[in-house]
Tab-separated table of C-alpha atoms in Angstrom:
chain	number	residue	atom	x	y	z
A	291	UNK	CA	0.000	0.000	0.000
A	292	UNK	CA	1.532	3.214	-1.151
A	293	UNK	CA	-0.430	5.644	0.976
A	294	UNK	CA	-1.332	3.857	4.189
A	295	UNK	CA	-0.835	7.203	5.849
A	296	UNK	CA	-4.429	8.309	5.154
A	297	UNK	CA	-5.872	5.027	6.343
A	298	UNK	CA	-3.974	5.073	9.612
A	299	UNK	CA	-4.786	8.707	10.239
A	300	UNK	CA	-8.452	8.138	9.433
A	301	UNK	CA	-8.598	5.123	11.761
A	302	UNK	CA	-6.914	7.142	14.484
A	303	UNK	CA	-9.317	10.035	14.021
A	304	UNK	CA	-12.283	7.667	14.112
A	305	UNK	CA	-11.031	6.219	17.387
A	306	UNK	CA	-9.940	9.394	19.139
A	307	UNK	CA	-12.993	11.406	18.125
A	308	UNK	CA	-15.287	8.420	18.759
A	309	UNK	CA	-16.750	8.719	15.287
A	310	UNK	CA	-19.602	6.285	14.776
A	311	UNK	CA	-21.816	5.764	11.767
A	312	UNK	CA	-24.981	7.825	11.989
A	313	UNK	CA	-27.928	5.512	12.559
A	314	UNK	CA	-29.916	4.366	9.543
A	315	UNK	CA	-33.119	5.844	10.877
A	316	UNK	CA	-31.647	9.362	10.713
A	317	UNK	CA	-31.103	9.051	6.982
A	318	UNK	CA	-34.470	7.371	6.497
A	319	UNK	CA	-36.163	10.123	8.501
A	320	UNK	CA	-34.445	12.826	6.482
A	321	UNK	CA	-35.561	11.193	3.261
A	322	UNK	CA	-39.124	10.690	4.478
A	323	UNK	CA	-39.185	14.293	5.703
A	324	UNK	CA	-38.195	15.531	2.236
A	325	UNK	CA	-40.914	13.422	0.627
A	326	UNK	CA	-43.484	14.714	3.111
A	327	UNK	CA	-42.476	18.299	2.379
A	328	UNK	CA	-42.687	17.532	-1.338
A	329	UNK	CA	-46.181	16.084	-0.937
A	330	UNK	CA	-47.281	19.029	1.240
A	331	UNK	CA	-45.994	21.609	-1.220
A	332	UNK	CA	-47.616	19.580	-4.024
A	333	UNK	CA	-50.927	19.643	-2.162
A	334	UNK	CA	-50.621	23.392	-1.550
A	335	UNK	CA	-49.873	23.857	-5.249
A	336	UNK	CA	-52.847	21.659	-6.147
A	337	UNK	CA	-55.195	23.636	-3.889
A	338	UNK	CA	-53.919	26.851	-5.426
A	339	UNK	CA	-54.489	25.433	-8.867
A	340	UNK	CA	-58.005	24.444	-7.863
A	341	UNK	CA	-58.549	27.882	-6.401
A	342	UNK	CA	-57.399	29.553	-9.609
A	343	UNK	CA	-59.501	27.161	-11.667
A	344	UNK	CA	-62.531	27.959	-9.543
A	345	UNK	CA	-61.859	31.669	-9.875
A	346	UNK	CA	-61.652	31.315	-13.653
A	347	UNK	CA	-64.713	29.095	-13.828
A	348	UNK	CA	-66.636	31.552	-11.679
A	349	UNK	CA	-65.696	34.543	-13.761
A	350	UNK	CA	-68.601	36.220	-15.424
A	351	UNK	CA	-67.202	36.031	-18.909
A	352	UNK	CA	-70.579	36.787	-20.474
A	353	UNK	CA	-70.959	40.151	-18.779
A	354	UNK	CA	-67.510	41.337	-19.857
A	355	UNK	CA	-68.793	43.514	-22.732
A	356	UNK	CA	-71.520	44.967	-20.530
A	357	UNK	CA	-68.989	45.789	-17.820
A	358	UNK	CA	-66.762	47.362	-20.468
A	359	UNK	CA	-63.793	45.141	-19.632
A	360	UNK	CA	-61.167	43.782	-22.007
A	361	UNK	CA	-60.205	40.105	-21.706
A	362	UNK	CA	-56.831	40.888	-20.147
A	363	UNK	CA	-58.362	43.281	-17.666
A	364	UNK	CA	-60.922	40.666	-16.668
A	365	UNK	CA	-58.218	37.997	-16.270
A	366	UNK	CA	-56.199	40.432	-14.167
A	367	UNK	CA	-59.275	41.027	-12.000
A	368	UNK	CA	-59.935	37.316	-11.620
A	369	UNK	CA	-56.347	36.179	-11.170
A	370	UNK	CA	-54.277	38.816	-9.408
A	371	UNK	CA	-50.558	38.312	-10.172
A	372	UNK	CA	-49.840	37.556	-6.508
A	373	UNK	CA	-51.899	34.348	-6.782
A	374	UNK	CA	-50.087	33.250	-9.898
A	375	UNK	CA	-46.786	34.054	-8.157
A	376	UNK	CA	-47.819	31.999	-5.117
A	377	UNK	CA	-48.785	29.075	-7.341
A	378	UNK	CA	-45.425	29.355	-9.085
A	379	UNK	CA	-43.594	29.447	-5.735
A	380	UNK	CA	-45.373	26.350	-4.448
A	381	UNK	CA	-44.644	24.451	-7.682
A	382	UNK	CA	-41.013	25.636	-7.635
A	383	UNK	CA	-40.698	24.525	-4.010
A	384	UNK	CA	-42.159	21.119	-4.840
A	385	UNK	CA	-39.696	20.894	-7.739
A	386	UNK	CA	-36.689	21.690	-5.541
A	387	UNK	CA	-37.817	19.241	-2.881
A	388	UNK	CA	-38.285	16.536	-5.487
A	389	UNK	CA	-34.791	17.164	-6.828
A	390	UNK	CA	-33.378	17.003	-3.301
A	391	UNK	CA	-34.775	13.534	-2.606
A	392	UNK	CA	-32.320	10.654	-2.620
A	393	UNK	CA	-32.411	9.973	-6.356
A	394	UNK	CA	-34.177	13.145	-7.507
A	395	UNK	CA	-31.016	14.320	-9.265
A	396	UNK	CA	-31.290	11.455	-11.746
A	397	UNK	CA	-34.208	13.175	-13.480
A	398	UNK	CA	-33.517	15.933	-15.957
A	399	UNK	CA	-34.853	19.362	-15.060
A	400	UNK	CA	-37.566	18.978	-17.687
A	401	UNK	CA	-38.658	15.506	-16.520
A	402	UNK	CA	-38.663	16.615	-12.883
A	403	UNK	CA	-40.726	19.673	-13.790
A	404	UNK	CA	-43.328	17.589	-15.618
A	405	UNK	CA	-43.431	15.014	-12.803
A	406	UNK	CA	-44.064	17.800	-10.275
A	407	UNK	CA	-46.592	19.568	-12.493
A	408	UNK	CA	-48.317	16.254	-13.192
A	409	UNK	CA	-48.435	15.521	-9.457
A	410	UNK	CA	-49.929	18.952	-8.757
A	411	UNK	CA	-52.554	18.536	-11.494
A	412	UNK	CA	-53.457	14.979	-10.425
A	413	UNK	CA	-53.716	15.994	-6.752
A	414	UNK	CA	-55.788	18.987	-7.882
A	415	UNK	CA	-58.176	16.717	-9.801
A	416	UNK	CA	-58.407	14.302	-6.850
A	417	UNK	CA	-59.057	17.262	-4.528
A	418	UNK	CA	-61.783	18.448	-6.857
A	419	UNK	CA	-63.568	15.108	-6.741
A	420	UNK	CA	-62.852	14.744	-3.034
A	421	UNK	CA	-64.907	17.909	-2.544
A	422	UNK	CA	-61.864	19.883	-1.461
A	423	UNK	CA	-63.187	22.766	-3.526
A	424	UNK	CA	-65.572	23.423	-0.649
A	425	UNK	CA	-62.512	24.055	1.543
A	426	UNK	CA	-60.862	25.986	-1.254
A	427	UNK	CA	-63.926	28.170	-1.641
A	428	UNK	CA	-64.654	28.750	2.001
A	429	UNK	CA	-61.399	28.544	3.951
A	430	UNK	CA	-58.620	29.366	1.546
A	431	UNK	CA	-59.696	32.929	0.778
A	432	UNK	CA	-58.911	33.966	4.337
A	433	UNK	CA	-55.410	32.558	4.028
A	434	UNK	CA	-54.500	34.002	0.661
A	435	UNK	CA	-52.859	37.393	0.451
A	436	UNK	CA	-54.526	39.814	-1.929
A	437	UNK	CA	-57.852	38.035	-1.751
A	438	UNK	CA	-59.631	40.990	-0.110
A	439	UNK	CA	-58.295	43.391	-2.720
A	440	UNK	CA	-59.288	41.032	-5.516
A	441	UNK	CA	-62.791	40.760	-4.102
A	442	UNK	CA	-63.074	44.539	-3.927
A	443	UNK	CA	-62.134	44.735	-7.587
A	444	UNK	CA	-64.619	42.038	-8.423
A	445	UNK	CA	-67.328	43.861	-6.466
A	446	UNK	CA	-66.463	46.971	-8.425
A	447	UNK	CA	-67.531	45.103	-11.584
A	448	UNK	CA	-70.999	44.769	-10.111
A	449	UNK	CA	-71.394	48.364	-9.065
A	450	UNK	CA	-72.710	49.500	-12.424
A	451	UNK	CA	-76.491	49.516	-12.209
A	452	UNK	CA	-76.627	51.918	-15.162
A	453	UNK	CA	-75.021	49.179	-17.232
A	454	UNK	CA	-77.389	46.622	-15.788
A	455	UNK	CA	-74.969	45.084	-13.281
A	456	UNK	CA	-75.860	45.121	-9.629
A	457	UNK	CA	-74.203	43.155	-6.854
A	458	UNK	CA	-74.901	43.015	-3.160
A	459	UNK	CA	-76.472	41.134	-0.295
A	460	UNK	CA	-80.158	40.257	-0.278
A	461	UNK	CA	-81.487	41.762	2.914
A	462	UNK	CA	-85.155	40.813	2.586
A	463	UNK	CA	-87.654	39.046	0.429
A	464	UNK	CA	-91.208	40.345	0.240
A	465	UNK	CA	-93.319	37.501	-1.038
A	466	UNK	CA	-96.484	39.573	-1.293
A	467	UNK	CA	-94.968	42.470	-3.149
A	468	UNK	CA	-92.777	40.017	-5.118
A	469	UNK	CA	-89.681	42.075	-4.525
A	470	UNK	CA	-86.345	41.706	-2.894
A	471	UNK	CA	-84.201	44.263	-1.191
A	472	UNK	CA	-80.532	44.240	-2.009
A	473	UNK	CA	-77.821	46.223	-0.254
A	474	UNK	CA	-75.107	47.045	-2.768
A	475	UNK	CA	-71.400	47.221	-1.917
A	476	UNK	CA	-71.625	50.922	-1.155
A	477	UNK	CA	-74.520	50.487	1.243
A	478	UNK	CA	-77.320	51.541	-1.132
A	479	UNK	CA	-80.632	49.701	-0.606
A	480	UNK	CA	-82.177	48.586	-3.878
A	481	UNK	CA	-85.636	47.284	-4.516
A	482	UNK	CA	-85.391	44.554	-7.091
A	483	UNK	CA	-88.356	43.236	-9.039
A	484	UNK	CA	-88.236	40.309	-11.438
A	485	UNK	CA	-88.376	41.166	-15.138
A	486	UNK	CA	-90.353	39.381	-17.819
A	487	UNK	CA	-87.579	36.934	-18.726
A	488	UNK	CA	-86.352	36.522	-15.187
A	489	UNK	CA	-84.235	33.465	-14.465
A	490	UNK	CA	-82.386	32.244	-11.421
A	491	UNK	CA	-81.276	28.918	-10.002
A	492	UNK	CA	-84.128	27.515	-7.960
A	493	UNK	CA	-81.936	26.433	-5.076
A	494	UNK	CA	-80.520	29.900	-4.627
A	495	UNK	CA	-83.918	31.495	-4.590
A	496	UNK	CA	-85.124	29.221	-1.843
A	497	UNK	CA	-82.462	30.467	0.536
A	498	UNK	CA	-81.760	33.843	-0.947
A	499	UNK	CA	-81.986	36.109	2.096
A	500	UNK	CA	-78.559	36.922	3.491
A	501	UNK	CA	-76.844	35.702	0.353
A	502	UNK	CA	-74.479	37.757	-1.766
A	503	UNK	CA	-75.735	37.808	-5.342
A	504	UNK	CA	-75.030	39.207	-8.780
A	505	UNK	CA	-77.996	40.642	-10.631
A	506	UNK	CA	-78.192	41.348	-14.337
A	507	UNK	CA	-81.034	43.571	-15.455
A	508	UNK	CA	-81.928	47.192	-15.817
A	509	UNK	CA	-82.029	50.193	-13.585
A	510	UNK	CA	-85.597	51.492	-13.643
A	511	UNK	CA	-85.333	54.375	-11.171
A	512	UNK	CA	-83.563	55.675	-8.088
A	513	UNK	CA	-82.563	52.436	-6.260
A	514	UNK	CA	-85.062	50.540	-8.384
A	515	UNK	CA	-83.823	47.606	-10.414
A	516	UNK	CA	-85.513	45.086	-12.665
A	517	UNK	CA	-83.767	41.731	-12.590
A	518	UNK	CA	-83.475	39.502	-15.606
A	519	UNK	CA	-81.104	37.106	-13.926
A	520	UNK	CA	-79.826	36.461	-10.420
A	521	UNK	CA	-76.620	34.535	-9.867
A	522	UNK	CA	-75.034	33.420	-6.641
A	523	UNK	CA	-71.873	35.382	-5.882
A	524	UNK	CA	-69.629	32.333	-5.738
A	525	UNK	CA	-71.531	30.049	-8.000
A	526	UNK	CA	-69.385	26.981	-7.467
A	527	UNK	CA	-69.335	27.164	-3.683
A	528	UNK	CA	-72.887	28.018	-2.915
A	529	UNK	CA	-74.405	24.892	-4.337
A	530	UNK	CA	-75.876	22.660	-1.696
A	531	UNK	CA	-74.079	19.344	-1.705
A	532	UNK	CA	-76.000	16.289	-2.823
A	533	UNK	CA	-75.028	12.680	-2.323
A	534	UNK	CA	-73.146	12.591	-5.611
A	535	UNK	CA	-71.437	15.956	-5.266
A	536	UNK	CA	-72.701	19.454	-5.816
A	537	UNK	CA	-76.369	19.490	-6.750
A	538	UNK	CA	-77.063	21.007	-10.137
A	539	UNK	CA	-78.027	24.654	-10.215
A	540	UNK	CA	-80.409	24.021	-13.041
A	541	UNK	CA	-83.257	23.964	-13.806
A	542	UNK	CA	-83.492	27.667	-14.012
A	543	UNK	CA	-86.675	29.330	-12.994
A	544	UNK	CA	-87.452	31.118	-16.157
A	545	UNK	CA	-90.194	33.686	-16.673
A	546	UNK	CA	-92.030	32.684	-13.530
A	547	UNK	CA	-90.947	35.448	-11.265
A	548	UNK	CA	-89.528	34.983	-7.844
A	549	UNK	CA	-90.959	32.070	-5.854
A	550	UNK	CA	-93.004	34.481	-3.911
A	551	UNK	CA	-96.312	33.278	-2.518
A	552	UNK	CA	-95.874	29.876	-4.165
B	243	UNK	CA	-12.397	-14.103	13.257
B	244	UNK	CA	-9.313	-13.290	11.187
B	245	UNK	CA	-9.779	-13.009	7.485
B	246	UNK	CA	-7.053	-13.629	4.963
B	247	UNK	CA	-6.267	-11.069	2.260
B	248	UNK	CA	-7.547	-13.509	-0.355
B	249	UNK	CA	-10.861	-13.790	1.472
B	250	UNK	CA	-11.169	-10.027	1.620
B	251	UNK	CA	-10.398	-9.623	-2.059
B	252	UNK	CA	-13.226	-11.888	-3.182
B	253	UNK	CA	-15.790	-10.014	-1.134
B	254	UNK	CA	-17.805	-7.399	-2.962
B	255	UNK	CA	-18.200	-3.819	-1.735
B	256	UNK	CA	-21.645	-4.470	-0.254
B	257	UNK	CA	-20.275	-7.292	1.864
B	258	UNK	CA	-17.370	-5.148	3.052
B	259	UNK	CA	-19.823	-2.388	3.990
B	260	UNK	CA	-21.836	-4.880	6.043
B	261	UNK	CA	-18.658	-6.077	7.712
B	262	UNK	CA	-17.639	-2.492	8.537
B	263	UNK	CA	-21.067	-1.768	9.963
B	264	UNK	CA	-20.748	-4.790	12.215
B	265	UNK	CA	-17.133	-4.228	13.208
B	266	UNK	CA	-15.370	-0.845	12.894
B	267	UNK	CA	-12.005	-2.552	12.501
B	268	UNK	CA	-13.205	-4.066	9.235
B	269	UNK	CA	-13.687	-0.603	7.804
B	270	UNK	CA	-9.971	-0.729	7.076
B	271	UNK	CA	-10.660	-3.257	4.277
B	272	UNK	CA	-12.861	-0.776	2.449
B	273	UNK	CA	-10.293	1.982	2.849
B	274	UNK	CA	-7.571	-0.261	1.544
B	275	UNK	CA	-9.632	-1.120	-1.487
B	276	UNK	CA	-10.352	2.499	-2.318
B	277	UNK	CA	-7.345	4.442	-1.150
B	278	UNK	CA	-5.396	4.312	-4.434
B	279	UNK	CA	-8.240	5.121	-6.846
B	280	UNK	CA	-9.613	7.846	-4.562
B	281	UNK	CA	-6.235	9.438	-3.957
B	282	UNK	CA	-5.532	9.488	-7.690
B	283	UNK	CA	-8.951	10.975	-8.341
B	284	UNK	CA	-8.506	13.669	-5.696
B	285	UNK	CA	-5.099	14.585	-7.065
B	286	UNK	CA	-6.393	14.705	-10.592
B	287	UNK	CA	-9.219	17.098	-9.870
B	288	UNK	CA	-7.376	19.259	-7.341
B	289	UNK	CA	-3.860	19.066	-8.772
B	290	UNK	CA	-2.634	19.410	-5.206
B	291	UNK	CA	0.563	17.882	-3.823
B	292	UNK	CA	0.244	14.395	-2.432
B	293	UNK	CA	0.343	15.549	1.208
B	294	UNK	CA	-2.696	17.779	0.699
B	295	UNK	CA	-4.499	15.086	-1.274
B	296	UNK	CA	-3.856	12.649	1.571
B	297	UNK	CA	-5.457	15.066	4.013
B	298	UNK	CA	-8.510	15.211	1.752
B	299	UNK	CA	-8.524	11.441	1.528
B	300	UNK	CA	-8.389	11.137	5.311
B	301	UNK	CA	-11.340	13.487	5.598
B	302	UNK	CA	-13.140	11.467	2.907
B	303	UNK	CA	-12.617	8.208	4.802
B	304	UNK	CA	-13.921	9.681	8.049
B	305	UNK	CA	-16.983	11.111	6.259
B	306	UNK	CA	-17.600	7.801	4.547
B	307	UNK	CA	-17.489	6.014	7.872
B	308	UNK	CA	-19.804	8.538	9.521
B	309	UNK	CA	-22.297	8.153	6.670
B	310	UNK	CA	-21.853	4.439	6.117
B	311	UNK	CA	-25.511	3.772	6.874
B	312	UNK	CA	-26.534	6.234	4.196
B	313	UNK	CA	-25.135	3.979	1.484
B	314	UNK	CA	-27.712	1.794	-0.174
B	315	UNK	CA	-27.603	-0.588	-3.068
B	316	UNK	CA	-29.402	1.910	-5.342
B	317	UNK	CA	-25.980	2.885	-6.667
B	318	UNK	CA	-22.496	1.403	-6.845
B	319	UNK	CA	-20.443	1.786	-3.693
B	320	UNK	CA	-17.599	3.196	-5.759
B	321	UNK	CA	-19.900	6.000	-7.035
B	322	UNK	CA	-20.906	6.807	-3.473
B	323	UNK	CA	-17.252	6.863	-2.352
B	324	UNK	CA	-16.198	8.999	-5.322
B	325	UNK	CA	-19.035	11.418	-4.556
B	326	UNK	CA	-17.808	11.924	-1.008
B	327	UNK	CA	-14.226	12.315	-2.206
B	328	UNK	CA	-15.335	14.771	-4.885
B	329	UNK	CA	-17.278	16.863	-2.367
B	330	UNK	CA	-14.388	16.859	0.077
B	331	UNK	CA	-11.991	17.919	-2.691
B	332	UNK	CA	-14.235	20.720	-3.928
B	333	UNK	CA	-14.800	21.934	-0.355
B	334	UNK	CA	-11.057	21.907	0.210
B	335	UNK	CA	-10.376	23.913	-2.956
B	336	UNK	CA	-13.053	26.394	-1.949
B	337	UNK	CA	-11.555	26.706	1.501
B	338	UNK	CA	-8.000	27.352	0.375
B	339	UNK	CA	-9.307	29.482	-2.500
B	340	UNK	CA	-6.470	28.814	-4.920
B	341	UNK	CA	-6.358	27.780	-8.515
B	342	UNK	CA	-4.966	24.324	-8.991
B	343	UNK	CA	-1.255	24.311	-9.535
B	344	UNK	CA	0.318	21.914	-11.917
B	345	UNK	CA	2.231	19.329	-10.022
B	346	UNK	CA	4.124	16.361	-11.209
B	347	UNK	CA	1.612	13.587	-11.618
B	348	UNK	CA	1.246	10.904	-14.217
B	349	UNK	CA	0.087	12.504	-17.413
B	350	UNK	CA	0.097	9.761	-20.000
B	351	UNK	CA	-3.591	8.987	-19.445
B	352	UNK	CA	-4.521	12.490	-20.518
B	353	UNK	CA	-4.163	11.491	-24.149
B	354	UNK	CA	-7.461	9.630	-23.641
B	355	UNK	CA	-9.169	12.996	-23.452
B	356	UNK	CA	-8.438	13.775	-27.055
B	357	UNK	CA	-10.739	12.652	-29.843
B	358	UNK	CA	-9.716	9.442	-31.571
B	359	UNK	CA	-9.001	11.454	-34.740
B	360	UNK	CA	-5.855	12.774	-33.075
B	361	UNK	CA	-3.230	10.232	-33.955
B	362	UNK	CA	-0.201	9.918	-31.755
B	363	UNK	CA	2.585	8.076	-33.475
B	364	UNK	CA	4.963	7.121	-30.715
B	365	UNK	CA	5.256	6.976	-26.954
B	366	UNK	CA	7.406	10.092	-26.588
B	367	UNK	CA	5.009	12.151	-28.676
B	368	UNK	CA	2.147	10.746	-26.633
B	369	UNK	CA	3.803	11.765	-23.400
B	370	UNK	CA	4.598	15.207	-24.739
B	371	UNK	CA	1.044	15.634	-25.896
B	372	UNK	CA	-0.321	14.324	-22.611
B	373	UNK	CA	1.663	16.957	-20.747
B	374	UNK	CA	0.171	19.647	-22.934
B	375	UNK	CA	-3.323	18.255	-22.384
B	376	UNK	CA	-2.672	18.148	-18.677
B	377	UNK	CA	-1.576	21.800	-18.695
B	378	UNK	CA	-4.677	22.889	-20.611
B	379	UNK	CA	-6.881	20.765	-18.351
B	380	UNK	CA	-5.688	22.759	-15.369
B	381	UNK	CA	-7.019	25.899	-16.982
B	382	UNK	CA	-10.485	24.440	-17.543
B	383	UNK	CA	-13.254	25.305	-15.095
B	384	UNK	CA	-13.563	22.553	-12.510
B	385	UNK	CA	-17.046	21.509	-13.678
B	386	UNK	CA	-15.586	20.468	-17.045
B	387	UNK	CA	-12.335	19.154	-15.638
B	388	UNK	CA	-14.053	16.802	-13.221
B	389	UNK	CA	-16.407	15.228	-15.786
B	390	UNK	CA	-13.585	14.761	-18.294
B	391	UNK	CA	-11.424	13.108	-15.653
B	392	UNK	CA	-14.243	10.854	-14.512
B	393	UNK	CA	-15.220	9.846	-18.029
B	394	UNK	CA	-11.900	9.474	-19.783
B	395	UNK	CA	-9.305	8.976	-17.062
B	396	UNK	CA	-11.314	7.106	-14.436
B	397	UNK	CA	-13.350	5.298	-17.132
B	398	UNK	CA	-16.632	5.876	-15.333
B	399	UNK	CA	-19.920	5.300	-17.138
B	400	UNK	CA	-22.460	8.110	-17.574
B	401	UNK	CA	-24.632	6.527	-14.869
B	402	UNK	CA	-21.737	6.455	-12.433
B	403	UNK	CA	-20.796	10.068	-13.172
B	404	UNK	CA	-24.458	10.982	-12.695
B	405	UNK	CA	-24.368	9.439	-9.201
B	406	UNK	CA	-20.981	10.890	-8.299
B	407	UNK	CA	-21.792	14.462	-9.316
B	408	UNK	CA	-25.528	14.238	-8.552
B	409	UNK	CA	-26.406	15.561	-11.983
B	410	UNK	CA	-28.857	14.114	-14.497
B	411	UNK	CA	-27.477	12.116	-17.388
B	412	UNK	CA	-28.257	14.817	-19.938
B	413	UNK	CA	-26.280	17.398	-17.987
B	414	UNK	CA	-23.357	15.000	-17.680
B	415	UNK	CA	-23.381	14.408	-21.441
B	416	UNK	CA	-23.541	18.149	-22.123
B	417	UNK	CA	-20.681	18.885	-19.739
B	418	UNK	CA	-18.527	16.181	-21.303
B	419	UNK	CA	-19.270	17.412	-24.789
B	420	UNK	CA	-18.612	21.076	-23.979
B	421	UNK	CA	-15.550	20.267	-21.889
B	422	UNK	CA	-14.043	18.217	-24.649
B	423	UNK	CA	-14.702	20.916	-27.245
B	424	UNK	CA	-13.238	23.537	-24.950
B	425	UNK	CA	-10.171	21.398	-24.366
B	426	UNK	CA	-9.575	20.861	-28.084
B	427	UNK	CA	-10.168	24.547	-28.855
B	428	UNK	CA	-7.681	25.644	-26.213
B	429	UNK	CA	-5.170	23.102	-27.397
B	430	UNK	CA	-5.489	24.429	-30.937
B	431	UNK	CA	-5.279	28.068	-29.915
B	432	UNK	CA	-2.456	27.867	-27.445
B	433	UNK	CA	-0.481	24.798	-28.134
B	434	UNK	CA	-0.770	23.511	-31.675
B	435	UNK	CA	-1.156	19.775	-31.921
């Protein structure tokens, strides 16, 4: 042996410093911990994705011309950049954690990216069918920065009664007079009557008082509004759940007026 | 139980690892098996004098022993050992913050770095050329130098280099390709073949 020097010195160091092999469980724990963090960041990414999907699906694309919004402006209103940045951060974190697992380095950057993205999408789809969108719709908003500001901007879209867009909370329902009272986002109290072609999801109408709604119609006078359509504010999250998932919003009640006195 | 040298030699790395885990004294067998290849490797990538390389090797052996339970059969033991040696060498270079100096080490193998189109007629010319390659190699960034050494001097496969450097196969291939081109370019510019 030409260089026994290193061996002897290493053996001496091992003995004098009482070096012992770290236990197997420490390495196993570290590896498991990385996988758990990867899964957690993947789940966070998936919930974000679901949240963004819900926000897009809930967007009132059809009223865009009436609200005088361009497509980009509407997308900006629906998906504030901070949300997209947060989604990107959670995916990037999942990517880095995946690469830091024991054999994560064996995957090319591209493969690892698609594995992580695929995981996030699959977990997102599973979460969707596992009714996690209820959580996403009800709990996540409070945890997401910029949500309040985004909601204010969205409310702004529905503060245009002159253009036929009115949003607010239904404060009362008068079955005899067949009217509802809606408090808009600036505190104005509106009396809303159903128009000739009025339509609204039946399930929403049955529990409408106290609900935040979006009304499409026509301003007929000072704080007077004729509704052609009433939509729940968060369409996807306000559906009562049936045994097989969210109950359908349809059939619409069309041309029959509000279910007042019926 | 005393083992003869012949008995040790027929044991594979996995068996020696198990023996070292069971009895610290048996760790010596693993060190003996790897001391020459690891010392050569450390010297090749650091270009440090043998005394410094031995210090790095000592540190490598202690780290290997401390992390012995981290080794699993998902990769070759030699790749795992080379990885630890590589990390120790790079850390050492970073710590002393010096460019590698050219020291007198065997250079003949450096001819392997050149493309097969470069024909070397006799042994003296080969040695002369190898010295030139060695000099140019020292000027290459370490990320190229280390892959070229692993691939062409240490004869490691792409999979082994991937495990040693913890880089995906595609990156290893790119580094080898670029490193080789850079080496040939520098040879042509500075020291005509």
